[in-house]
Amino acid sequence: MASYSFPDDFTWGVATASYQIEGAVAEDGRKPSVWDTFSETSGRVLNGDTGESACEHYHRYKEDIALMAQLGIKHYRFSIAWPRIVPTGIGPVNEAGIDFYKRLVDCLQEHGITPHATLFHWDSPQALEDRYGSWRSREMAQAYADYVSAVVSRLGDRITHWMTINEISCFTHMGYAANQIPVHAPGTTVKTLKEVWQTSHHAVLAHGLGCQAIRAASPGPCSVALVDNFTTTVPLIESSEHIAAAQKAFGSLMSNGGIIFPVLTGAYNPDLLEKLGADAPDIQDGDLENIHQPLDAIGLNIYFGSYVQASDNQQGYEVLDFPVGYPRMHMPWLHIVPESIYWSIRHISETLGRPDLPVFITENGCAAQDELRPDGTVIDSDRIMYLRQHLKSAQRAISEGYPLKGYFLWTFMDNFEWAWGYDRRFGIIYTDYPTQARIPKVSYHWYSECIRQNRVV
Ligand code: PNW
């Protein structure tokens, strides 16, 4: 057998998100999301960039899907914009918004590409922010579930792979902060850490109510998953003592113990709760049952990890800072830790005790300082280096028997990278924003060859 091969039925895909690519923010009845407001507020996004046009994917989706087909992927993960479907957050459904996703999915299916839809990737309706501070209010969880019912009852004949929410820690713990200015929308400064934890509690509750809404509204069998971005603890050396330290450290970390733990095990991690003390969120009777819904898969967005070593201190482990010169890609946090893919999957099986649960890497990729050369090529050998190491780590997990079923590369084309605007490029296609030309980078051709040979090349 060729080295680094994947199973024949392995899911190869790419991922995107609505606000990062669609543009057309005021068309066909869409109303503002918190990211429109946030990016239009000066100083919040680098260079004053906004998602007003982004990649104009709303109008160019046919061209984009043709490029996906040429790449050879059979699966595409995208997100549906709540403010297109229920523009005022709660209330009437905008059928013109639904129609866009019908056109998109029909075009995907004509090209033999299976749609995987994320129901929420951070673009909350501004109307709900104005009404009750969006995720600060418990009412947001029910509003989300009602929006989900509206989508699934209308698109459930075309879409059967659903992901409830993308990266709860990012739009809660980075969208709200105690006594400092948060970097993500809505960018609200609150007084206590407890208020921040309350927003993520409302979001895990929304996930749970969303799961129930999907199953109730779907016309046939479907797959339901959460997309999480826990911080992967990686043993500094793969010896039994450091492995035990990494497993112990896993649940005590900020967002891990309060998101993936209640979702997969039905309880917040006790070490985390002890650490939070009075800052722990209020949890009402029945919440944990609602949050702990049966899932068909878990999606993991893995970009890096944190090394952990065993220690004689009271907790028995130490989460390590990176040495000053540690290699990273073009983001301050993007340290290159390829084993994070393997360990993220092993944590699901062993640390969280769910060896039964199929895993999808729903995002992995990197920003690089891409240069469009005079001959019209982009030679991103650094991105290929990053991706190759991470795919080998994914292949290792499969070869050891862990249930990794698929990999979605982040991202299909350069797009609106949140607080960094268009300054950071994560795509395997170069987006030339002034002309909106799509220029496949060398990594696109490399990924295509991996898919064709069904192995890491
Ligand atoms: C993810 N961090 O966000 C998101 O799902 C994507 O929308 C985004 O474009 C992509 O990763 C690249 O950033 C992250 O600070 C945001 O560690 C922040 C972090 C990680 C992922």
Coordinates of N, CA and C in Angstrom, one line a residue, residues 27-29 58 84-85 93-101 103:
E27 N -28.6 42.7 0.2 CA -29.5 42.3 -0.9 C -30.5 41.2 -0.5
D28 N -31.6 41.2 -1.3 CA -32.7 40.2 -1.1 C -33.2 40.1 0.3
G29 N -33.2 41.2 1.0 CA -33.8 41.3 2.3 C -32.9 41.0 3.5
Y58 N -21.8 35.6 -3.2 CA -23.3 35.6 -3.4 C -23.6 35.6 -4.9
R84 N -29.9 36.5 6.8 CA -30.6 36.4 5.5 C -31.9 35.7 5.6
I85 N -32.0 34.7 6.6 CA -33.2 33.9 6.7 C -34.2 34.5 7.6
V93 N -39.9 34.7 8.2 CA -38.8 34.1 7.4 C -38.7 34.8 6.0
N94 N -37.5 35.1 5.6 CA -37.3 35.8 4.3 C -37.0 34.7 3.3
E95 N -38.0 34.4 2.5 CA -37.9 33.3 1.5 C -36.8 33.6 0.5
A96 N -36.5 34.8 0.2 CA -35.5 35.2 -0.8 C -34.1 34.7 -0.3
G97 N -33.9 34.8 1.0 CA -32.7 34.3 1.6 C -32.6 32.8 1.5
I98 N -33.7 32.1 1.8 CA -33.7 30.6 1.6 C -33.3 30.3 0.1
D99 N -33.9 31.0 -0.8 CA -33.7 30.7 -2.2 C -32.2 30.8 -2.6
F100 N -31.5 31.7 -2.0 CA -30.0 31.7 -2.4 C -29.4 30.3 -2.0
Y101 N -29.7 29.8 -0.8 CA -29.0 28.6 -0.4 C -29.6 27.4 -1.2
R103 N -30.3 27.6 -4.5 CA -29.5 27.7 -5.7 C -28.1 27.2 -5.5

